[in-house]
Amino acid sequence: MGPENPNRPNYPLRPAATPFASQQSSTPFSSSGPAVGSEAPAFRPGPPAASNFQAPPFAGGPLVGTEVPAFRPPPSIRSGEVVGPPPPPSYGPPTSGFQRFPNPPVSSAGQVPPPHISLTGQPVIAPPTRPPPGHASPFSHPQPPLVSMGSPPQIIKTGQPNPNIPPPADQRFSTPIPRPSSQPSSPPTGTSYPAGRGTYPGYPNMQPNSDSQAPPMLPASFQMQQGGYGPPMQSSFPLQRGYAPQAPPTSLLAQQRGYAPVPPVSTSSGLYSGNQFQQHGIAPAQQSLAEDFSSLSLGSVPGSYDAGLDITALPRPLDGDVEPKSYADMYPMNCDSRFLRLTTSGIPNSQSLASRWHLSIGAVVCPLAETPPGEEVPIVNFATTGIIRCRRCRTYVNPYVAFTDNGRKWRCNICSLLNDVPSDYFAHVDASGRRVDLDQRPELIKGSVEFIAPAEYMVRPPMPPLYFFLIDVSISAVKSGMLEVMSQTIKSCLDSLPGSTRTQIGFITYDSTIHFYNMKSSLAQPQMMVVSDLDDIFVPLPDDLLVNLSESRSVVEAFLDSLPSMFQENMNVESAFGPALKAAFLVMSQLGGKLLIFQNSLPSLGAGLLKLRGDDIRVYGTDKEHTLRLPEDPFYKQMAADFTKYQIAVNVYAFSDKYTDIATLGTLAKYTGGQVYYYPNFQASIHKEKLKHELTRDLTRETAWEAVMRIRCGKGVRFTSYHGNFMLRSTDLLALPAVDCDKAYAAQLSLEETLLTTQTVYFQVALLYTSSSGERRIRVHTAAAPVVADLGEMYRLADTGAIISLFSRLAIEKTLSSKLEEARNGVQHRIVKALREYRNLYAVQHRLSGRMIYPESLKFLPLYGLALCKSLPLRGGYSDVQLDERSAAAYTMMALPVKSLLKLLYPNLVRVDECLVKVSLLHSCFFCWSMIWCASYLFPMSPQTEEFDTRKRLPLTVESLDTRGLYIFDDGFQFVVWFGKALSPDITKNLVGEDFATDFSKVSLSQRDNPMSRKIMEILNQSRKSDPSYFQLCHLVRQGDQPREGFFLLTSLVEDQIGGANGYADWMVLLFRQVQQNA
């Protein structure tokens, strides 16, 4: 058989069977009409009698399910080879056929393509792009005007008569619209995967289903993958350097949505809004059917060239955390999502419906989240009026209360009780029920507000900001340089501590004895008092151990200057941490405050001494495995309870290179609302900047003192469990001795009533605290969510970020009572149950065998679930993560806000070498305008920013790494700068100096006097400023430099197979198979 096109080479055939092949019996040539897909058909099938395939009984009707792509894979492309773009597709009206075939390479619209050869040997002429006048296909029906589909339909909108009831079945499915296959018809390019790349030196092929003869088929991006009829749109994936741009794939949404009609030639290819659908003749029923779900083909048909799952078609959160917008549009007076996020904004109306939702109904709260400039939370002072609250449920007045009786009464939106309006707060209402002074009342128009609390909200006078430092001065602390860095940092922060002249400060040091320091303002130097009796701790001079900072400033500075040299010759290796902790409690119990612990070794003396238990490999895999992650001594949990009772928050800074039992010491932070900072094998020359930054932020960020928090919700629902770092004082009251913007808390919700009768459920978060200025305040966040009767609506309103945030806390807590494998399986089973339940909504009527279907809102859930299972708290077993590192990561993740957690699970990976070359070229040719123009042409920049190249996030797989490239990996806690083997030596020399050929473990990245170095430091600093919660320490890694490369980078590429764990492609196939079981 001759070639289909004399100008194109024959391509090697892919094997018919693949590891993920599903048993399908459909024929590729089942329709007698012209096939329609994302491109014009390349040939027309021959007569049925001459075909080698037996047509099914419904050969003349529409085919639904996995289909056979009628294209051959492209030839392998060598690295650096320039590939020309394929011809633009032409679009024809939809007919009964659903197969999609590639266009022949026609050079112009008017050129007649050469004949093709069918499988039966008969020449086939491509049909015209539009039927001639008067022609009608016997299988076609009148078609509406063609437009491209947009975002999911907004079924619930404010102001509709009954927004919670979905449209009736006859309205939604009145017009049968065929659903084509989700396989792409041609291999588009422009994704983040380099075209035609083979395996890089030193890296095995990580994908088990990849084809060795040809590169993986790059899909037409997620918006058209299901065979929609939309025109290709600009890809969101960056092109790799060295490859010419090809026909851009379409965007992510319609690829999964199936039927997406293309606009006429004269119409813009942009997305249409709901009213534009009506103007263009698209009925709501068709729109609803087309956008019910998204899907991904995971099966192949015997005899086809399709390898099954295309890894480039898998959804990836390359744009970071994407919050659901429809929910915010429905309730514009809700608090911002940075303060409160629900796992689903559709609250089920019955317990039976809630039982079918397997992803947990709950919320993630970050009450003091940082706000951008200009969006600060308004402060309201009611003065003599008193704070307006419901007299029954104690809800604070908010935008969702209703005023009645001409403004003399208001109805609580939580419990519906009618309350009297105080005379000082009275205002008339207009005909629509709005108060005439609404614009002057932030509490009635803003979802977040802060009230100044009167005296009745205080059980004692507001406490001053108090910082107490408990410092280990044993030999390891001195030798590592921790003592010096800590002293210098505290001294540099004295002017920035909150509280101004009210701030209190104090110090205790310890090794085998306990050292107190008298810092009375009348002294020139601090006086040191040593207590060696560890069994009966007492406090000498209790009135002079805590001093006012402004009054004793000179004494405090003198102490910090002399502290490193004071213990420079100390050879003591013991640690009386437990007795020192008791002493700190005795000093602080009168006022409360924040206790900062600097611990360098395992507690070895007195109360709370701990044993070495973290290296017992025999325990892993047994029922006793979880005991290693539990506190060994109840002493520390009891101390945490005492600290919380007296409003003391504990932050733990752990530095040892040996086992220090973070699982036990971390309970001090967990139950006091604190935080754990872990610096394994601390060395001042390496970790100085990280400790300095994080300690500075801990000391200077705005803090809410002696706080309590409660979350109220509407009738019929209640919060049943809470997860995070706090002490639960009663069933729903969280005790938080100190709160800041870097702390988040999660809670699970359940239905108390069998059936909810309300149309909306309201939530209100109230945080009562003392500000650093000495005011008692109440921060209130209010949000509303619709009650829905449709499970599909719950899925459409789901929030992946909130779900994963809640999942991570539940999974980490499960590791404290079960094996790691059981915790990972728990995450997997929840995802499988959720996808199976969703599949049952649509699989029967749409015959979706061979496809995984999922809601658009949860398209990233499987990947985040895989990343969670590979995170430090859940990963592997004994040999994969050290016990202290695992425990520290668990304590950190329990307190992280949503955006920080998602970045930790799926970090940023960007390529920067092209950006550096461009900057260097522009700098060297600054006075040569022609060269500047040439550089701009070769390296186009975004008109808004010069950071164009650094904003292209890449998938976390080794296939994204080019040996000629320079990459930055950023998970919010560290930077890894990866140097490819074939990277230009000039770039390496400009960044690391003359030592570029030496071991990178001995080289640091610092700013040098050249444009490339300045640019990369600018990129790193901008990333640090965007999220200052933690300091990203920079590690340099050269390709092939093991084990350094594997430790810092390769184990963090969550889409690859790591230590026996599944890669992304295998994980999706595993989920798909389990979803199909009992579906």
PDB file of N, CA and C in Angstrom, residues 821-867:
ATOM      1  N   GLU A 821       0.437   2.854  55.428  1.00  0.00           N
ATOM      2  CA  GLU A 821      -0.261   2.308  54.265  1.00  0.00           C
ATOM      3  C   GLU A 821      -1.768   2.457  54.400  1.00  0.00           C
ATOM      4  N   GLU A 822      -2.290   2.278  55.592  1.00  0.00           N
ATOM      5  CA  GLU A 822      -3.726   2.430  55.797  1.00  0.00           C
ATOM      6  C   GLU A 822      -4.161   3.880  55.629  1.00  0.00           C
ATOM      7  N   ALA A 823      -3.313   4.814  56.034  1.00  0.00           N
ATOM      8  CA  ALA A 823      -3.645   6.227  55.838  1.00  0.00           C
ATOM      9  C   ALA A 823      -3.665   6.571  54.354  1.00  0.00           C
ATOM     10  N   ARG A 824      -2.692   6.060  53.599  1.00  0.00           N
ATOM     11  CA  ARG A 824      -2.688   6.315  52.151  1.00  0.00           C
ATOM     12  C   ARG A 824      -3.888   5.668  51.480  1.00  0.00           C
ATOM     13  N   ASN A 825      -4.214   4.456  51.897  1.00  0.00           N
ATOM     14  CA  ASN A 825      -5.379   3.787  51.319  1.00  0.00           C
ATOM     15  C   ASN A 825      -6.665   4.531  51.636  1.00  0.00           C
ATOM     16  N   GLY A 826      -6.720   5.159  52.805  1.00  0.00           N
ATOM     17  CA  GLY A 826      -7.910   5.928  53.146  1.00  0.00           C
ATOM     18  C   GLY A 826      -8.136   7.086  52.191  1.00  0.00           C
ATOM     19  N   VAL A 827      -7.047   7.781  51.818  1.00  0.00           N
ATOM     20  CA  VAL A 827      -7.165   8.865  50.838  1.00  0.00           C
ATOM     21  C   VAL A 827      -7.623   8.317  49.494  1.00  0.00           C
ATOM     22  N   GLN A 828      -7.022   7.230  49.065  1.00  0.00           N
ATOM     23  CA  GLN A 828      -7.366   6.641  47.770  1.00  0.00           C
ATOM     24  C   GLN A 828      -8.822   6.185  47.746  1.00  0.00           C
ATOM     25  N   HIS A 829      -9.283   5.542  48.790  1.00  0.00           N
ATOM     26  CA  HIS A 829     -10.655   5.030  48.799  1.00  0.00           C
ATOM     27  C   HIS A 829     -11.688   6.151  48.783  1.00  0.00           C
ATOM     28  N   ARG A 830     -11.402   7.252  49.447  1.00  0.00           N
ATOM     29  CA  ARG A 830     -12.327   8.381  49.412  1.00  0.00           C
ATOM     30  C   ARG A 830     -12.451   8.938  47.988  1.00  0.00           C
ATOM     31  N   ILE A 831     -11.319   9.065  47.310  1.00  0.00           N
ATOM     32  CA  ILE A 831     -11.359   9.584  45.936  1.00  0.00           C
ATOM     33  C   ILE A 831     -12.098   8.613  45.028  1.00  0.00           C
ATOM     34  N   VAL A 832     -11.842   7.322  45.178  1.00  0.00           N
ATOM     35  CA  VAL A 832     -12.515   6.324  44.342  1.00  0.00           C
ATOM     36  C   VAL A 832     -14.020   6.350  44.578  1.00  0.00           C
ATOM     37  N   LYS A 833     -14.442   6.406  45.821  1.00  0.00           N
ATOM     38  CA  LYS A 833     -15.877   6.439  46.107  1.00  0.00           C
ATOM     39  C   LYS A 833     -16.536   7.675  45.519  1.00  0.00           C
ATOM     40  N   ALA A 834     -15.841   8.802  45.613  1.00  0.00           N
ATOM     41  CA  ALA A 834     -16.417  10.035  45.076  1.00  0.00           C
ATOM     42  C   ALA A 834     -16.548   9.968  43.560  1.00  0.00           C
ATOM     43  N   LEU A 835     -15.508   9.487  42.867  1.00  0.00           N
ATOM     44  CA  LEU A 835     -15.565   9.387  41.410  1.00  0.00           C
ATOM     45  C   LEU A 835     -16.564   8.328  40.967  1.00  0.00           C
ATOM     46  N   ARG A 836     -16.700   7.249  41.722  1.00  0.00           N
ATOM     47  CA  ARG A 836     -17.670   6.214  41.369  1.00  0.00           C
ATOM     48  C   ARG A 836     -19.094   6.738  41.514  1.00  0.00           C
ATOM     49  N   GLU A 837     -19.331   7.470  42.589  1.00  0.00           N
ATOM     50  CA  GLU A 837     -20.667   8.040  42.779  1.00  0.00           C
ATOM     51  C   GLU A 837     -20.996   9.028  41.672  1.00  0.00           C
ATOM     52  N   TYR A 838     -20.012   9.800  41.279  1.00  0.00           N
ATOM     53  CA  TYR A 838     -20.247  10.757  40.201  1.00  0.00           C
ATOM     54  C   TYR A 838     -20.452  10.036  38.869  1.00  0.00           C
ATOM     55  N   ARG A 839     -19.710   8.973  38.663  1.00  0.00           N
ATOM     56  CA  ARG A 839     -19.862   8.214  37.414  1.00  0.00           C
ATOM     57  C   ARG A 839     -21.264   7.624  37.297  1.00  0.00           C
ATOM     58  N   ASN A 840     -21.793   7.189  38.422  1.00  0.00           N
ATOM     59  CA  ASN A 840     -23.129   6.595  38.389  1.00  0.00           C
ATOM     60  C   ASN A 840     -24.199   7.593  37.959  1.00  0.00           C
ATOM     61  N   LEU A 841     -23.901   8.876  38.051  1.00  0.00           N
ATOM     62  CA  LEU A 841     -24.881   9.871  37.625  1.00  0.00           C
ATOM     63  C   LEU A 841     -25.051   9.902  36.118  1.00  0.00           C
ATOM     64  N   TYR A 842     -23.985   9.507  35.385  1.00  0.00           N
ATOM     65  CA  TYR A 842     -24.016   9.719  33.934  1.00  0.00           C
ATOM     66  C   TYR A 842     -23.644   8.491  33.114  1.00  0.00           C
ATOM     67  N   ALA A 843     -23.040   7.478  33.725  1.00  0.00           N
ATOM     68  CA  ALA A 843     -22.460   6.402  32.939  1.00  0.00           C
ATOM     69  C   ALA A 843     -23.513   5.596  32.185  1.00  0.00           C
ATOM     70  N   VAL A 844     -24.701   5.409  32.767  1.00  0.00           N
ATOM     71  CA  VAL A 844     -25.696   4.535  32.149  1.00  0.00           C
ATOM     72  C   VAL A 844     -26.217   5.127  30.856  1.00  0.00           C
ATOM     73  N   GLN A 845     -26.674   6.387  30.907  1.00  0.00           N
ATOM     74  CA  GLN A 845     -27.302   6.957  29.720  1.00  0.00           C
ATOM     75  C   GLN A 845     -26.305   7.361  28.656  1.00  0.00           C
ATOM     76  N   HIS A 846     -25.018   7.461  29.003  1.00  0.00           N
ATOM     77  CA  HIS A 846     -24.046   7.920  28.012  1.00  0.00           C
ATOM     78  C   HIS A 846     -23.058   6.840  27.580  1.00  0.00           C
ATOM     79  N   ARG A 847     -23.156   5.614  28.123  1.00  0.00           N
ATOM     80  CA  ARG A 847     -22.301   4.500  27.696  1.00  0.00           C
ATOM     81  C   ARG A 847     -20.826   4.893  27.711  1.00  0.00           C
ATOM     82  N   LEU A 848     -20.329   5.191  28.890  1.00  0.00           N
ATOM     83  CA  LEU A 848     -18.993   5.773  28.991  1.00  0.00           C
ATOM     84  C   LEU A 848     -17.939   4.742  29.367  1.00  0.00           C
ATOM     85  N   SER A 849     -18.042   3.534  28.871  1.00  0.00           N
ATOM     86  CA  SER A 849     -17.000   2.555  29.145  1.00  0.00           C
ATOM     87  C   SER A 849     -15.701   3.018  28.502  1.00  0.00           C
ATOM     88  N   GLY A 850     -14.612   2.794  29.209  1.00  0.00           N
ATOM     89  CA  GLY A 850     -13.321   3.216  28.693  1.00  0.00           C
ATOM     90  C   GLY A 850     -12.957   4.637  29.019  1.00  0.00           C
ATOM     91  N   ARG A 851     -13.809   5.349  29.745  1.00  0.00           N
ATOM     92  CA  ARG A 851     -13.492   6.732  30.106  1.00  0.00           C
ATOM     93  C   ARG A 851     -13.669   6.947  31.598  1.00  0.00           C
ATOM     94  N   MET A 852     -12.767   7.719  32.153  1.00  0.00           N
ATOM     95  CA  MET A 852     -12.971   8.197  33.526  1.00  0.00           C
ATOM     96  C   MET A 852     -13.651   9.546  33.436  1.00  0.00           C
ATOM     97  N   ILE A 853     -14.772   9.675  34.096  1.00  0.00           N
ATOM     98  CA  ILE A 853     -15.469  10.954  34.087  1.00  0.00           C
ATOM     99  C   ILE A 853     -15.378  11.565  35.479  1.00  0.00           C
ATOM    100  N   TYR A 854     -15.377  12.865  35.509  1.00  0.00           N
ATOM    101  CA  TYR A 854     -15.205  13.586  36.765  1.00  0.00           C
ATOM    102  C   TYR A 854     -15.754  14.988  36.574  1.00  0.00           C
ATOM    103  N   PRO A 855     -16.138  15.638  37.656  1.00  0.00           N
ATOM    104  CA  PRO A 855     -16.614  17.022  37.533  1.00  0.00           C
ATOM    105  C   PRO A 855     -15.451  17.955  37.249  1.00  0.00           C
ATOM    106  N   GLU A 856     -15.724  19.011  36.534  1.00  0.00           N
ATOM    107  CA  GLU A 856     -14.697  19.991  36.216  1.00  0.00           C
ATOM    108  C   GLU A 856     -14.078  20.570  37.482  1.00  0.00           C
ATOM    109  N   SER A 857     -14.863  20.719  38.534  1.00  0.00           N
ATOM    110  CA  SER A 857     -14.350  21.317  39.773  1.00  0.00           C
ATOM    111  C   SER A 857     -13.344  20.423  40.473  1.00  0.00           C
ATOM    112  N   LEU A 858     -13.342  19.118  40.188  1.00  0.00           N
ATOM    113  CA  LEU A 858     -12.462  18.179  40.880  1.00  0.00           C
ATOM    114  C   LEU A 858     -11.447  17.538  39.941  1.00  0.00           C
ATOM    115  N   LYS A 859     -11.143  18.191  38.842  1.00  0.00           N
ATOM    116  CA  LYS A 859     -10.239  17.575  37.876  1.00  0.00           C
ATOM    117  C   LYS A 859      -8.828  17.408  38.430  1.00  0.00           C
ATOM    118  N   PHE A 860      -8.436  18.223  39.432  1.00  0.00           N
ATOM    119  CA  PHE A 860      -7.110  18.100  40.032  1.00  0.00           C
ATOM    120  C   PHE A 860      -7.105  17.227  41.278  1.00  0.00           C
ATOM    121  N   LEU A 861      -8.257  16.743  41.709  1.00  0.00           N
ATOM    122  CA  LEU A 861      -8.320  15.978  42.953  1.00  0.00           C
ATOM    123  C   LEU A 861      -7.469  14.718  42.906  1.00  0.00           C
ATOM    124  N   PRO A 862      -7.499  13.907  41.839  1.00  0.00           N
ATOM    125  CA  PRO A 862      -6.633  12.711  41.840  1.00  0.00           C
ATOM    126  C   PRO A 862      -5.155  13.048  41.961  1.00  0.00           C
ATOM    127  N   LEU A 863      -4.694  14.081  41.269  1.00  0.00           N
ATOM    128  CA  LEU A 863      -3.280  14.432  41.334  1.00  0.00           C
ATOM    129  C   LEU A 863      -2.901  14.923  42.724  1.00  0.00           C
ATOM    130  N   TYR A 864      -3.726  15.775  43.327  1.00  0.00           N
ATOM    131  CA  TYR A 864      -3.427  16.228  44.688  1.00  0.00           C
ATOM    132  C   TYR A 864      -3.486  15.058  45.679  1.00  0.00           C
ATOM    133  N   GLY A 865      -4.394  14.108  45.442  1.00  0.00           N
ATOM    134  CA  GLY A 865      -4.444  12.925  46.306  1.00  0.00           C
ATOM    135  C   GLY A 865      -3.175  12.106  46.200  1.00  0.00           C
ATOM    136  N   LEU A 866      -2.655  11.954  44.973  1.00  0.00           N
ATOM    137  CA  LEU A 866      -1.386  11.249  44.790  1.00  0.00           C
ATOM    138  C   LEU A 866      -0.255  12.002  45.474  1.00  0.00           C
ATOM    139  N   ALA A 867      -0.233  13.324  45.309  1.00  0.00           N
ATOM    140  CA  ALA A 867       0.819  14.126  45.945  1.00  0.00           C
ATOM    141  C   ALA A 867       0.742  14.032  47.460  1.00  0.00           C
TER     142      ALA A 867
END
